[in-house]
Amino acid sequence: MMTSEFFETWFLPGIWITVQVTLYSAALALVVAFAIGTLRTSRLWIVRFLSGIYFELFRGTSALVLMFWMAFALPLLAGWQFVPMASGVLALGLTYGAYGSEVVRGALAAVPTAQREAGVALSFTKMQRLRRIELPQAWPEMVPAFNNLLIELMKGTALVSIITVADMTFAGGLVRLAKNESAPIYSLLLVLYFVFAFILTRGMRVLERHAKKKVGRAPDKSGLFSGLRAKPSTDVITGTGGVK
């Protein structure tokens, strides 16, 4: 069986690499999502066209193939190369940023027109309307979708092991070769990814409640086991209570 020495020597550094790749990729994806998503709501057709090209290009490209291209093809074309982790971070960040841009665009489009017109009546510039009116109202709608994308990005960090980034999946492969034990190694990896996903989800739920509270909306009270509990309801005609 895998000893604590193997875990500390291989898995702990791999876990730290996975955390770094997740954080760096998520930060890049967030910047790209807001930049491209906002540009896609521009009144200028050329701006919408160019940002739309980016969205379609990276949405329709495999993150793994893009990772390979940055790690192995770009050095041949440009004469210089990224370190493997940078290739992984860029590929994941640019790809998931494209998906996130659609979340931003959709949330901004859902802001009532009357709110924008109120900003115009107050002589706000486009940036002022975006910062003071549109983004504060759209942000609570973005958080649940961003939560899903963040989980997918975190799981996608396993791809960087293919370009020799020593994340925990890469470390698991090395330990499997050294100990010739597949079941315990990959079972541990499943548990670790689940724990990471659970922690991220809990954090995003807190962020979502805070965002809704900030704009005066009732926070969602749903929890991990909320679907298993009966919820009291009131009949709108008789006014009597019940359970559904």
PDB file of C-alpha atoms in Angstrom:
ATOM      1  CA  MET A   1       0.000   0.000   0.000  1.00  0.00           C
ATOM      2  CA  MET A   2       0.980   3.612  -0.468  1.00  0.00           C
ATOM      3  CA  THR A   3       2.845   4.902   2.580  1.00  0.00           C
ATOM      4  CA  SER A   4       2.706   8.342   4.142  1.00  0.00           C
ATOM      5  CA  GLU A   5       6.211   8.961   2.800  1.00  0.00           C
ATOM      6  CA  PHE A   6       5.015   8.483  -0.770  1.00  0.00           C
ATOM      7  CA  PHE A   7       2.034  10.779  -0.113  1.00  0.00           C
ATOM      8  CA  GLU A   8       4.176  13.558   1.344  1.00  0.00           C
ATOM      9  CA  THR A   9       6.873  13.215  -1.329  1.00  0.00           C
ATOM     10  CA  TRP A  10       4.640  13.031  -4.399  1.00  0.00           C
ATOM     11  CA  PHE A  11       1.016  13.910  -3.671  1.00  0.00           C
ATOM     12  CA  LEU A  12       1.428  16.975  -1.478  1.00  0.00           C
ATOM     13  CA  PRO A  13       3.589  18.862  -4.040  1.00  0.00           C
ATOM     14  CA  GLY A  14       1.158  17.720  -6.739  1.00  0.00           C
ATOM     15  CA  ILE A  15      -1.816  19.056  -4.783  1.00  0.00           C
ATOM     16  CA  TRP A  16      -0.086  22.442  -4.465  1.00  0.00           C
ATOM     17  CA  ILE A  17       0.558  22.511  -8.224  1.00  0.00           C
ATOM     18  CA  THR A  18      -3.117  21.717  -8.873  1.00  0.00           C
ATOM     19  CA  VAL A  19      -4.172  24.565  -6.576  1.00  0.00           C
ATOM     20  CA  GLN A  20      -1.828  26.979  -8.361  1.00  0.00           C
ATOM     21  CA  VAL A  21      -3.003  25.987 -11.834  1.00  0.00           C
ATOM     22  CA  THR A  22      -6.636  26.332 -10.726  1.00  0.00           C
ATOM     23  CA  LEU A  23      -6.110  29.780  -9.202  1.00  0.00           C
ATOM     24  CA  TYR A  24      -4.059  31.185 -12.085  1.00  0.00           C
ATOM     25  CA  SER A  25      -6.377  29.761 -14.751  1.00  0.00           C
ATOM     26  CA  ALA A  26      -9.490  30.985 -12.932  1.00  0.00           C
ATOM     27  CA  ALA A  27      -8.046  34.500 -12.579  1.00  0.00           C
ATOM     28  CA  LEU A  28      -7.209  34.644 -16.289  1.00  0.00           C
ATOM     29  CA  ALA A  29     -10.606  33.186 -17.237  1.00  0.00           C
ATOM     30  CA  LEU A  30     -12.398  35.792 -15.096  1.00  0.00           C
ATOM     31  CA  VAL A  31     -10.552  38.681 -16.763  1.00  0.00           C
ATOM     32  CA  VAL A  32     -11.203  37.259 -20.234  1.00  0.00           C
ATOM     33  CA  ALA A  33     -14.862  36.563 -19.436  1.00  0.00           C
ATOM     34  CA  PHE A  34     -15.582  40.124 -18.317  1.00  0.00           C
ATOM     35  CA  ALA A  35     -13.552  41.697 -21.114  1.00  0.00           C
ATOM     36  CA  ILE A  36     -15.039  39.645 -23.963  1.00  0.00           C
ATOM     37  CA  GLY A  37     -18.526  39.479 -22.443  1.00  0.00           C
ATOM     38  CA  THR A  38     -18.670  43.255 -22.040  1.00  0.00           C
ATOM     39  CA  LEU A  39     -17.315  43.888 -25.536  1.00  0.00           C
ATOM     40  CA  ARG A  40     -19.985  41.635 -26.992  1.00  0.00           C
ATOM     41  CA  THR A  41     -22.625  44.061 -25.691  1.00  0.00           C
ATOM     42  CA  SER A  42     -21.016  47.038 -27.452  1.00  0.00           C
ATOM     43  CA  ARG A  43     -23.046  49.182 -29.860  1.00  0.00           C
ATOM     44  CA  LEU A  44     -20.197  49.068 -32.386  1.00  0.00           C
ATOM     45  CA  TRP A  45     -20.629  46.135 -34.742  1.00  0.00           C
ATOM     46  CA  ILE A  46     -16.899  45.777 -35.334  1.00  0.00           C
ATOM     47  CA  VAL A  47     -16.293  45.349 -31.594  1.00  0.00           C
ATOM     48  CA  ARG A  48     -19.071  42.754 -31.346  1.00  0.00           C
ATOM     49  CA  PHE A  49     -17.721  41.012 -34.443  1.00  0.00           C
ATOM     50  CA  LEU A  50     -14.127  40.752 -33.190  1.00  0.00           C
ATOM     51  CA  SER A  51     -15.123  39.664 -29.679  1.00  0.00           C
ATOM     52  CA  GLY A  52     -17.531  37.166 -31.237  1.00  0.00           C
ATOM     53  CA  ILE A  53     -14.679  35.678 -33.265  1.00  0.00           C
ATOM     54  CA  TYR A  54     -12.696  35.132 -30.073  1.00  0.00           C
ATOM     55  CA  PHE A  55     -15.713  33.515 -28.413  1.00  0.00           C
ATOM     56  CA  GLU A  56     -16.409  31.136 -31.299  1.00  0.00           C
ATOM     57  CA  LEU A  57     -12.731  30.303 -31.792  1.00  0.00           C
ATOM     58  CA  PHE A  58     -11.945  29.294 -28.232  1.00  0.00           C
ATOM     59  CA  ARG A  59     -15.345  27.741 -27.564  1.00  0.00           C
ATOM     60  CA  GLY A  60     -14.866  25.491 -30.574  1.00  0.00           C
ATOM     61  CA  THR A  61     -11.258  24.536 -29.790  1.00  0.00           C
ATOM     62  CA  SER A  62     -10.208  21.666 -27.558  1.00  0.00           C
ATOM     63  CA  ALA A  63      -8.378  22.880 -24.453  1.00  0.00           C
ATOM     64  CA  LEU A  64      -6.118  19.830 -24.624  1.00  0.00           C
ATOM     65  CA  VAL A  65      -5.176  20.452 -28.264  1.00  0.00           C
ATOM     66  CA  LEU A  66      -4.583  24.136 -27.496  1.00  0.00           C
ATOM     67  CA  MET A  67      -2.346  23.067 -24.618  1.00  0.00           C
ATOM     68  CA  PHE A  68      -0.354  20.817 -26.942  1.00  0.00           C
ATOM     69  CA  TRP A  69      -0.121  23.621 -29.512  1.00  0.00           C
ATOM     70  CA  MET A  70       1.260  26.090 -26.969  1.00  0.00           C
ATOM     71  CA  ALA A  71       3.682  23.566 -25.500  1.00  0.00           C
ATOM     72  CA  PHE A  72       4.981  21.911 -28.683  1.00  0.00           C
ATOM     73  CA  ALA A  73       3.904  23.765 -31.851  1.00  0.00           C
ATOM     74  CA  LEU A  74       4.411  27.387 -30.765  1.00  0.00           C
ATOM     75  CA  PRO A  75       8.170  26.904 -30.093  1.00  0.00           C
ATOM     76  CA  LEU A  76       8.617  25.695 -33.667  1.00  0.00           C
ATOM     77  CA  LEU A  77       6.662  28.623 -35.107  1.00  0.00           C
ATOM     78  CA  ALA A  78       7.895  31.443 -32.877  1.00  0.00           C
ATOM     79  CA  GLY A  79      11.317  30.199 -31.760  1.00  0.00           C
ATOM     80  CA  TRP A  80      10.482  30.493 -28.062  1.00  0.00           C
ATOM     81  CA  GLN A  81       8.272  28.595 -25.667  1.00  0.00           C
ATOM     82  CA  PHE A  82       6.320  28.834 -22.446  1.00  0.00           C
ATOM     83  CA  VAL A  83       7.152  26.757 -19.425  1.00  0.00           C
ATOM     84  CA  PRO A  84       4.710  23.809 -19.248  1.00  0.00           C
ATOM     85  CA  MET A  85       2.630  25.303 -16.433  1.00  0.00           C
ATOM     86  CA  ALA A  86       2.198  28.573 -18.358  1.00  0.00           C
ATOM     87  CA  SER A  87       0.979  26.614 -21.396  1.00  0.00           C
ATOM     88  CA  GLY A  88      -1.580  24.835 -19.242  1.00  0.00           C
ATOM     89  CA  VAL A  89      -2.748  28.000 -17.494  1.00  0.00           C
ATOM     90  CA  LEU A  90      -3.110  29.924 -20.764  1.00  0.00           C
ATOM     91  CA  ALA A  91      -4.986  27.112 -22.497  1.00  0.00           C
ATOM     92  CA  LEU A  92      -7.422  26.638 -19.621  1.00  0.00           C
ATOM     93  CA  GLY A  93      -7.843  30.335 -18.884  1.00  0.00           C
ATOM     94  CA  LEU A  94      -8.486  31.350 -22.490  1.00  0.00           C
ATOM     95  CA  THR A  95     -10.868  28.452 -23.117  1.00  0.00           C
ATOM     96  CA  TYR A  96     -12.978  28.790 -19.982  1.00  0.00           C
ATOM     97  CA  GLY A  97     -12.837  32.567 -20.304  1.00  0.00           C
ATOM     98  CA  ALA A  98     -14.646  32.186 -23.634  1.00  0.00           C
ATOM     99  CA  TYR A  99     -17.388  30.159 -21.961  1.00  0.00           C
ATOM    100  CA  GLY A 100     -17.563  32.683 -19.136  1.00  0.00           C
ATOM    101  CA  SER A 101     -17.956  35.565 -21.583  1.00  0.00           C
ATOM    102  CA  GLU A 102     -21.325  34.160 -22.630  1.00  0.00           C
ATOM    103  CA  VAL A 103     -22.374  34.136 -18.968  1.00  0.00           C
ATOM    104  CA  VAL A 104     -21.385  37.800 -18.638  1.00  0.00           C
ATOM    105  CA  ARG A 105     -23.093  38.783 -21.886  1.00  0.00           C
ATOM    106  CA  GLY A 106     -26.315  37.011 -20.962  1.00  0.00           C
ATOM    107  CA  ALA A 107     -26.409  38.476 -17.451  1.00  0.00           C
ATOM    108  CA  LEU A 108     -25.817  42.010 -18.731  1.00  0.00           C
ATOM    109  CA  ALA A 109     -28.524  41.568 -21.365  1.00  0.00           C
ATOM    110  CA  ALA A 110     -30.965  40.531 -18.617  1.00  0.00           C
ATOM    111  CA  VAL A 111     -30.645  43.873 -16.799  1.00  0.00           C
ATOM    112  CA  PRO A 112     -33.949  45.742 -17.335  1.00  0.00           C
ATOM    113  CA  THR A 113     -33.813  48.423 -20.024  1.00  0.00           C
ATOM    114  CA  ALA A 114     -35.389  50.913 -17.630  1.00  0.00           C
ATOM    115  CA  GLN A 115     -32.299  50.677 -15.424  1.00  0.00           C
ATOM    116  CA  ARG A 116     -30.042  51.655 -18.327  1.00  0.00           C
ATOM    117  CA  GLU A 117     -32.376  54.475 -19.301  1.00  0.00           C
ATOM    118  CA  ALA A 118     -32.237  55.760 -15.736  1.00  0.00           C
ATOM    119  CA  GLY A 119     -28.453  55.886 -16.020  1.00  0.00           C
ATOM    120  CA  VAL A 120     -28.725  57.835 -19.269  1.00  0.00           C
ATOM    121  CA  ALA A 121     -31.152  60.254 -17.599  1.00  0.00           C
ATOM    122  CA  LEU A 122     -28.564  60.800 -14.862  1.00  0.00           C
ATOM    123  CA  SER A 123     -25.953  61.611 -17.542  1.00  0.00           C
ATOM    124  CA  PHE A 124     -23.833  58.563 -16.654  1.00  0.00           C
ATOM    125  CA  THR A 125     -21.203  57.560 -19.174  1.00  0.00           C
ATOM    126  CA  LYS A 126     -21.208  54.037 -20.605  1.00  0.00           C
ATOM    127  CA  MET A 127     -18.550  52.950 -18.110  1.00  0.00           C
ATOM    128  CA  GLN A 128     -20.413  54.537 -15.207  1.00  0.00           C
ATOM    129  CA  ARG A 129     -23.624  52.753 -16.182  1.00  0.00           C
ATOM    130  CA  LEU A 130     -21.737  49.505 -16.471  1.00  0.00           C
ATOM    131  CA  ARG A 131     -19.975  49.886 -13.132  1.00  0.00           C
ATOM    132  CA  ARG A 132     -22.785  51.390 -11.047  1.00  0.00           C
ATOM    133  CA  ILE A 133     -25.957  49.928 -12.547  1.00  0.00           C
ATOM    134  CA  GLU A 134     -25.466  46.938 -14.827  1.00  0.00           C
ATOM    135  CA  LEU A 135     -22.693  44.893 -13.207  1.00  0.00           C
ATOM    136  CA  PRO A 136     -24.064  45.102  -9.610  1.00  0.00           C
ATOM    137  CA  GLN A 137     -27.420  43.736 -10.824  1.00  0.00           C
ATOM    138  CA  ALA A 138     -25.947  41.180 -13.221  1.00  0.00           C
ATOM    139  CA  TRP A 139     -23.308  39.815 -10.834  1.00  0.00           C
ATOM    140  CA  PRO A 140     -25.699  37.668  -8.707  1.00  0.00           C
ATOM    141  CA  GLU A 141     -26.924  36.000 -11.908  1.00  0.00           C
ATOM    142  CA  MET A 142     -23.369  35.210 -12.977  1.00  0.00           C
ATOM    143  CA  VAL A 143     -22.185  33.503  -9.793  1.00  0.00           C
ATOM    144  CA  PRO A 144     -24.069  30.161 -10.154  1.00  0.00           C
ATOM    145  CA  ALA A 145     -22.865  29.729 -13.744  1.00  0.00           C
ATOM    146  CA  PHE A 146     -19.341  30.758 -12.755  1.00  0.00           C
ATOM    147  CA  ASN A 147     -19.490  28.141 -10.012  1.00  0.00           C
ATOM    148  CA  ASN A 148     -20.111  25.404 -12.589  1.00  0.00           C
ATOM    149  CA  LEU A 149     -17.348  26.708 -14.839  1.00  0.00           C
ATOM    150  CA  LEU A 150     -14.915  26.895 -11.927  1.00  0.00           C
ATOM    151  CA  ILE A 151     -15.581  23.266 -11.035  1.00  0.00           C
ATOM    152  CA  GLU A 152     -15.098  22.212 -14.659  1.00  0.00           C
ATOM    153  CA  LEU A 153     -11.868  24.221 -14.836  1.00  0.00           C
ATOM    154  CA  MET A 154     -10.559  22.643 -11.639  1.00  0.00           C
ATOM    155  CA  LYS A 155     -11.234  19.154 -12.999  1.00  0.00           C
ATOM    156  CA  GLY A 156      -9.698  20.208 -16.311  1.00  0.00           C
ATOM    157  CA  THR A 157      -6.403  20.914 -14.585  1.00  0.00           C
ATOM    158  CA  ALA A 158      -5.760  17.154 -14.789  1.00  0.00           C
ATOM    159  CA  LEU A 159      -4.974  17.752 -18.478  1.00  0.00           C
ATOM    160  CA  VAL A 160      -1.746  19.561 -17.587  1.00  0.00           C
ATOM    161  CA  SER A 161      -0.260  16.256 -16.447  1.00  0.00           C
ATOM    162  CA  ILE A 162      -0.058  15.254 -20.127  1.00  0.00           C
ATOM    163  CA  ILE A 163       2.402  18.098 -20.807  1.00  0.00           C
ATOM    164  CA  THR A 164       4.535  16.996 -17.826  1.00  0.00           C
ATOM    165  CA  VAL A 165       3.232  19.485 -15.254  1.00  0.00           C
ATOM    166  CA  ALA A 166       3.621  17.676 -11.920  1.00  0.00           C
ATOM    167  CA  ASP A 167       0.075  18.153 -10.624  1.00  0.00           C
ATOM    168  CA  MET A 168      -1.581  15.544  -8.419  1.00  0.00           C
ATOM    169  CA  THR A 169      -2.736  13.484 -11.419  1.00  0.00           C
ATOM    170  CA  PHE A 170       0.839  13.367 -12.698  1.00  0.00           C
ATOM    171  CA  ALA A 171       2.050  12.459  -9.196  1.00  0.00           C
ATOM    172  CA  GLY A 172      -0.575   9.724  -8.999  1.00  0.00           C
ATOM    173  CA  GLY A 173       0.733   8.232 -12.237  1.00  0.00           C
ATOM    174  CA  LEU A 174       4.285   8.203 -10.925  1.00  0.00           C
ATOM    175  CA  VAL A 175       3.252   6.569  -7.656  1.00  0.00           C
ATOM    176  CA  ARG A 176       1.220   3.970  -9.578  1.00  0.00           C
ATOM    177  CA  LEU A 177       4.268   3.061 -11.634  1.00  0.00           C
ATOM    178  CA  ALA A 178       6.479   2.888  -8.545  1.00  0.00           C
ATOM    179  CA  LYS A 179       4.079   0.891  -6.373  1.00  0.00           C
ATOM    180  CA  ASN A 180       2.174  -0.965  -9.118  1.00  0.00           C
ATOM    181  CA  GLU A 181      -1.126  -0.143  -7.412  1.00  0.00           C
ATOM    182  CA  SER A 182      -3.864   1.398  -9.532  1.00  0.00           C
ATOM    183  CA  ALA A 183      -7.029   1.054  -7.437  1.00  0.00           C
ATOM    184  CA  PRO A 184      -5.893   2.929  -4.290  1.00  0.00           C
ATOM    185  CA  ILE A 185      -4.086   5.632  -6.283  1.00  0.00           C
ATOM    186  CA  TYR A 186      -6.966   6.531  -8.573  1.00  0.00           C
ATOM    187  CA  SER A 187      -9.499   6.147  -5.760  1.00  0.00           C
ATOM    188  CA  LEU A 188      -7.520   8.717  -3.788  1.00  0.00           C
ATOM    189  CA  LEU A 189      -7.450  11.045  -6.802  1.00  0.00           C
ATOM    190  CA  LEU A 190     -11.247  10.788  -7.146  1.00  0.00           C
ATOM    191  CA  VAL A 191     -11.648  11.716  -3.484  1.00  0.00           C
ATOM    192  CA  LEU A 192      -9.220  14.646  -3.761  1.00  0.00           C
ATOM    193  CA  TYR A 193     -10.978  16.130  -6.797  1.00  0.00           C
ATOM    194  CA  PHE A 194     -14.343  15.716  -5.092  1.00  0.00           C
ATOM    195  CA  VAL A 195     -13.078  17.484  -1.945  1.00  0.00           C
ATOM    196  CA  PHE A 196     -11.720  20.363  -4.016  1.00  0.00           C
ATOM    197  CA  ALA A 197     -15.002  20.662  -5.920  1.00  0.00           C
ATOM    198  CA  PHE A 198     -17.000  20.617  -2.686  1.00  0.00           C
ATOM    199  CA  ILE A 199     -14.859  23.344  -1.104  1.00  0.00           C
ATOM    200  CA  LEU A 200     -15.126  25.538  -4.194  1.00  0.00           C
ATOM    201  CA  THR A 201     -18.897  25.064  -4.337  1.00  0.00           C
ATOM    202  CA  ARG A 202     -19.303  26.030  -0.685  1.00  0.00           C
ATOM    203  CA  GLY A 203     -17.209  29.147  -1.243  1.00  0.00           C
ATOM    204  CA  MET A 204     -19.190  30.156  -4.334  1.00  0.00           C
ATOM    205  CA  ARG A 205     -22.477  29.662  -2.466  1.00  0.00           C
ATOM    206  CA  VAL A 206     -21.297  32.107   0.189  1.00  0.00           C
ATOM    207  CA  LEU A 207     -20.302  34.562  -2.546  1.00  0.00           C
ATOM    208  CA  GLU A 208     -23.701  34.168  -4.210  1.00  0.00           C
ATOM    209  CA  ARG A 209     -25.591  34.878  -0.987  1.00  0.00           C
ATOM    210  CA  HIS A 210     -23.434  37.945  -0.351  1.00  0.00           C
ATOM    211  CA  ALA A 211     -24.006  39.221  -3.900  1.00  0.00           C
ATOM    212  CA  LYS A 212     -27.779  38.821  -3.628  1.00  0.00           C
ATOM    213  CA  LYS A 213     -27.879  40.463  -0.216  1.00  0.00           C
ATOM    214  CA  LYS A 214     -25.898  43.423  -1.528  1.00  0.00           C
ATOM    215  CA  VAL A 215     -28.545  44.222  -4.159  1.00  0.00           C
ATOM    216  CA  GLY A 216     -31.423  43.692  -1.742  1.00  0.00           C
ATOM    217  CA  ARG A 217     -32.472  40.243  -2.905  1.00  0.00           C
ATOM    218  CA  ALA A 218     -33.356  37.380  -0.592  1.00  0.00           C
ATOM    219  CA  PRO A 219     -30.452  34.925  -0.428  1.00  0.00           C
ATOM    220  CA  ASP A 220     -31.053  31.346  -1.466  1.00  0.00           C
ATOM    221  CA  LYS A 221     -31.504  29.178   1.632  1.00  0.00           C
ATOM    222  CA  SER A 222     -30.916  25.914  -0.198  1.00  0.00           C
ATOM    223  CA  GLY A 223     -28.205  23.693   1.233  1.00  0.00           C
ATOM    224  CA  LEU A 224     -26.562  20.406   0.479  1.00  0.00           C
ATOM    225  CA  PHE A 225     -29.516  18.322   1.683  1.00  0.00           C
ATOM    226  CA  SER A 226     -32.315  20.834   1.073  1.00  0.00           C
ATOM    227  CA  GLY A 227     -33.917  18.661  -1.582  1.00  0.00           C
ATOM    228  CA  LEU A 228     -34.455  15.869   0.982  1.00  0.00           C
ATOM    229  CA  ARG A 229     -36.460  18.016   3.386  1.00  0.00           C
ATOM    230  CA  ALA A 230     -40.159  18.730   3.033  1.00  0.00           C
ATOM    231  CA  LYS A 231     -40.911  22.402   2.450  1.00  0.00           C
ATOM    232  CA  PRO A 232     -43.988  24.085   3.985  1.00  0.00           C
ATOM    233  CA  SER A 233     -46.272  25.840   1.546  1.00  0.00           C
ATOM    234  CA  THR A 234     -49.398  27.958   1.735  1.00  0.00           C
ATOM    235  CA  ASP A 235     -52.363  27.558  -0.557  1.00  0.00           C
ATOM    236  CA  VAL A 236     -52.895  30.875  -2.361  1.00  0.00           C
ATOM    237  CA  ILE A 237     -56.708  30.429  -2.309  1.00  0.00           C
ATOM    238  CA  THR A 238     -57.524  29.013   1.112  1.00  0.00           C
ATOM    239  CA  GLY A 239     -54.483  30.377   2.945  1.00  0.00           C
ATOM    240  CA  THR A 240     -54.007  27.052   4.672  1.00  0.00           C
ATOM    241  CA  GLY A 241     -50.584  25.557   5.157  1.00  0.00           C
ATOM    242  CA  GLY A 242     -49.321  22.283   3.872  1.00  0.00           C
ATOM    243  CA  VAL A 243     -46.270  20.314   2.962  1.00  0.00           C
ATOM    244  CA  LYS A 244     -45.006  19.739  -0.537  1.00  0.00           C
TER     245      LYS A 244
END
